[in-house]
């Protein structure tokens, strides 16, 4: 009687252990299957190497543009439009661009960080970059020679509002995450954050590109050098959004599967 009871207990333990292992195996397999389908060809080693190379080039281009903005603004003693150019240029072209790439898996600067620390770095860069853009925009708004009838001015205003919304939303999400979760589920909130961040960055980089046509730039920068700056800004934009666009497409696919 005792032997049969012990045998029954032993078989029950073995059965439960096997069940847990099977459940864990199914969960792991399901996760890997989803990861493979969402990543697609991104798991190819040669493609990852190309993306890593392009990301390294992007970091160098961002550094070069940031150094140019600083050198130009310093030569003009950070006065008036020079300060506006420096604050908004560094804010968007350097800090916010780096913030968008903080979760990019081939980013050589952040790939050794944990997901939590990547999120923290993203938040800090976004907050500092957005604040610089807002301060640079407000400084320009206070001047008398502001021209909202130009495309640079119009996109600049839209970019400033986008940065303000991002800063406020980021602070609310950081200090009061439960408030945001009451409005949207986590997956929907991440999707909207990803989409709105890309739109804001696109508007801001468009404003910088149009700024190269402004009277200020054509007056203080060599005309033969401006096309190189335009090309660099376009390249930085395209190389920066590779990771965020891929993440957005994955979230969009999941969103459609969930609603189906």
XYZ file of C-alpha atoms in Angstrom:
260
model
C 0.000 0.000 0.000
C 2.775 2.411 0.869
C 4.768 1.394 -2.191
C 1.814 2.077 -4.497
C 1.230 5.480 -2.866
C 4.884 6.432 -3.269
C 4.823 5.219 -6.868
C 1.709 7.278 -7.510
C 3.321 10.393 -5.976
C 6.480 9.842 -7.993
C 4.551 9.425 -11.238
C 2.535 12.544 -10.435
C 5.720 14.572 -9.910
C 7.180 13.238 -13.151
C 3.959 14.022 -15.013
C 3.822 17.558 -13.641
C 7.487 18.127 -14.482
C 6.948 16.837 -17.998
C 3.898 19.047 -18.389
C 5.871 22.097 -17.295
C 8.692 21.244 -19.687
C 6.241 20.768 -22.546
C 4.528 24.050 -21.764
C 7.859 25.841 -21.583
C 8.955 24.222 -24.830
C 5.719 25.230 -26.571
C 6.017 28.787 -25.268
C 9.646 29.026 -26.382
C 8.878 27.577 -29.789
C 5.923 29.909 -30.229
C 8.048 32.898 -29.217
C 10.831 31.928 -31.609
C 8.325 31.410 -34.395
C 6.830 34.874 -33.831
C 10.284 36.393 -33.606
C 11.333 34.743 -36.839
C 8.231 35.804 -38.714
C 8.466 39.369 -37.445
C 12.181 39.685 -38.126
C 12.066 37.998 -41.489
C 15.319 38.319 -43.364
C 16.767 40.577 -40.668
C 18.216 37.490 -38.963
C 20.577 36.897 -41.911
C 24.171 37.506 -40.768
C 25.167 39.366 -43.928
C 22.155 41.665 -43.657
C 22.947 42.408 -40.017
C 26.513 43.258 -41.001
C 25.282 45.685 -43.645
C 22.899 47.299 -41.165
C 25.698 47.560 -38.598
C 27.971 49.217 -41.165
C 25.267 51.691 -42.182
C 24.569 52.463 -38.534
C 28.257 53.191 -37.917
C 28.311 55.506 -40.951
C 25.234 57.239 -39.596
C 26.931 57.898 -36.249
C 29.857 59.491 -38.056
C 27.577 61.673 -40.182
C 25.657 62.785 -37.094
C 28.902 63.690 -35.340
C 30.140 65.650 -38.369
C 26.926 67.659 -38.675
C 26.841 68.318 -34.924
C 30.457 69.527 -35.017
C 29.637 71.803 -37.956
C 26.603 73.318 -36.222
C 28.662 73.972 -33.093
C 31.595 75.480 -35.022
C 29.326 77.725 -37.097
C 27.318 78.922 -34.094
C 30.500 79.564 -32.120
C 32.000 81.615 -34.966
C 28.867 83.784 -34.818
C 29.069 83.967 -30.992
C 25.789 82.044 -30.591
C 23.817 85.192 -31.407
C 20.176 85.279 -32.569
C 19.656 82.940 -35.545
C 22.989 81.215 -34.887
C 21.725 80.116 -31.477
C 18.416 79.038 -33.030
C 20.288 76.958 -35.614
C 22.513 75.388 -32.970
C 19.733 74.489 -30.509
C 17.301 73.052 -33.036
C 20.018 71.412 -35.140
C 21.687 69.629 -32.218
C 18.281 68.801 -30.747
C 16.891 67.076 -33.823
C 19.898 66.156 -35.943
C 21.962 64.733 -33.075
C 20.083 63.956 -29.845
C 16.653 62.930 -31.128
C 18.270 60.964 -33.955
C 20.314 59.060 -31.381
C 17.201 58.582 -29.241
C 15.381 56.925 -32.131
C 18.261 54.487 -32.602
C 18.645 53.586 -28.917
C 16.659 50.325 -29.303
C 18.154 49.441 -32.700
C 19.744 46.002 -32.256
C 22.792 46.760 -34.453
C 23.526 50.089 -32.759
C 27.158 49.775 -31.655
C 26.668 52.383 -28.924
C 23.675 50.828 -27.161
C 23.596 47.130 -28.070
C 25.493 46.193 -24.877
C 22.841 47.886 -22.707
C 19.825 46.122 -21.225
C 16.370 46.904 -22.581
C 15.570 48.921 -19.456
C 18.715 51.028 -19.763
C 18.078 51.538 -23.473
C 14.645 52.905 -22.577
C 16.205 55.211 -19.995
C 18.772 56.476 -22.487
C 16.024 56.981 -25.060
C 14.019 59.039 -22.581
C 16.969 61.208 -21.539
C 18.039 61.914 -25.131
C 14.451 62.641 -26.146
C 13.913 64.973 -23.193
C 17.168 66.910 -23.653
C 16.834 67.046 -27.445
C 13.178 68.088 -27.310
C 13.936 70.761 -24.718
C 16.727 72.173 -26.909
C 14.378 72.308 -29.890
C 11.710 74.088 -27.825
C 14.174 76.619 -26.421
C 15.633 77.242 -29.870
C 12.169 77.702 -31.355
C 11.008 80.023 -28.565
C 14.135 82.121 -28.982
C 13.351 82.514 -32.671
C 9.676 83.264 -32.006
C 10.711 86.148 -29.743
C 12.618 87.842 -32.549
C 10.992 90.327 -34.878
C 12.297 88.790 -38.103
C 10.353 85.547 -37.817
C 8.803 84.535 -41.149
C 5.974 82.040 -40.877
C 5.192 82.448 -44.564
C 8.193 80.276 -45.493
C 8.090 76.483 -45.588
C 10.980 76.364 -43.150
C 9.018 78.471 -40.680
C 5.840 76.412 -41.077
C 7.573 73.086 -40.619
C 9.560 74.583 -37.756
C 6.390 75.525 -35.875
C 4.938 72.043 -36.458
C 8.186 70.463 -35.256
C 8.161 72.607 -32.102
C 4.608 71.520 -31.265
C 5.548 67.911 -31.941
C 8.512 68.168 -29.557
C 6.335 69.781 -26.895
C 3.805 66.951 -27.164
C 6.594 64.347 -27.023
C 8.177 65.908 -23.935
C 4.853 66.189 -22.096
C 3.785 62.683 -23.119
C 7.132 61.227 -22.128
C 7.045 62.869 -18.699
C 3.477 61.687 -18.060
C 4.350 58.164 -19.180
C 7.426 58.119 -16.933
C 5.966 59.579 -13.752
C 2.350 58.403 -14.161
C 2.429 55.213 -16.287
C -0.886 53.991 -14.884
C -2.606 57.090 -16.249
C -1.473 56.306 -19.789
C -2.468 52.642 -19.441
C -6.002 53.691 -18.509
C -6.358 55.304 -21.932
C -4.604 52.747 -24.155
C -3.392 49.167 -23.714
C 0.423 48.744 -23.693
C 0.642 47.465 -27.281
C -1.466 50.318 -28.633
C 0.489 52.877 -26.609
C 3.811 51.580 -27.964
C 2.451 51.670 -31.514
C 1.243 55.271 -31.183
C 4.500 56.320 -29.502
C 6.498 54.784 -32.348
C 4.324 56.365 -35.051
C 4.168 59.829 -33.491
C 7.924 59.820 -32.843
C 8.643 59.055 -36.499
C 6.267 61.787 -37.672
C 7.809 64.369 -35.349
C 11.331 63.433 -36.427
C 10.329 63.617 -40.097
C 8.857 67.093 -39.663
C 11.894 68.299 -37.715
C 14.428 67.005 -40.242
C 12.352 68.507 -43.056
C 12.490 71.878 -41.288
C 16.293 71.579 -41.004
C 16.591 70.666 -44.681
C 14.466 73.656 -45.702
C 16.554 75.836 -43.392
C 19.516 75.364 -45.722
C 17.617 77.547 -48.219
C 17.128 80.348 -45.690
C 18.772 83.760 -46.006
C 20.822 83.084 -42.890
C 22.422 79.930 -44.241
C 23.033 81.237 -47.736
C 24.672 84.308 -46.198
C 27.053 82.658 -43.714
C 27.784 79.300 -45.407
C 29.612 78.719 -48.663
C 27.083 77.950 -51.409
C 29.176 75.026 -52.632
C 29.059 73.438 -49.177
C 25.281 73.639 -48.701
C 24.442 70.735 -51.092
C 26.765 68.500 -49.050
C 24.872 69.445 -45.882
C 21.569 68.698 -47.600
C 22.789 65.284 -48.692
C 24.119 64.518 -45.212
C 20.787 65.454 -43.607
C 18.892 63.209 -46.030
C 21.273 60.312 -45.371
C 21.054 60.752 -41.592
C 17.269 60.764 -41.789
C 17.068 57.639 -43.946
C 19.655 55.707 -41.925
C 18.105 56.741 -38.598
C 14.575 55.566 -39.381
C 15.590 52.029 -40.450
C 15.190 50.637 -36.930
C 12.059 52.615 -35.928
C 10.297 51.821 -39.218
C 11.038 48.118 -38.809
C 9.712 48.238 -35.263
C 6.619 50.116 -36.425
C 5.879 47.544 -39.143
C 6.179 44.739 -36.594
C 3.763 46.527 -34.251
C 1.396 47.199 -37.141
C 1.428 43.499 -38.097
C 0.690 42.516 -34.518
C -2.058 45.152 -34.350
C -3.755 43.736 -37.443
C -3.474 40.151 -36.186
C -4.995 41.179 -32.871
C -7.937 42.962 -34.508
C -8.567 40.121 -36.994
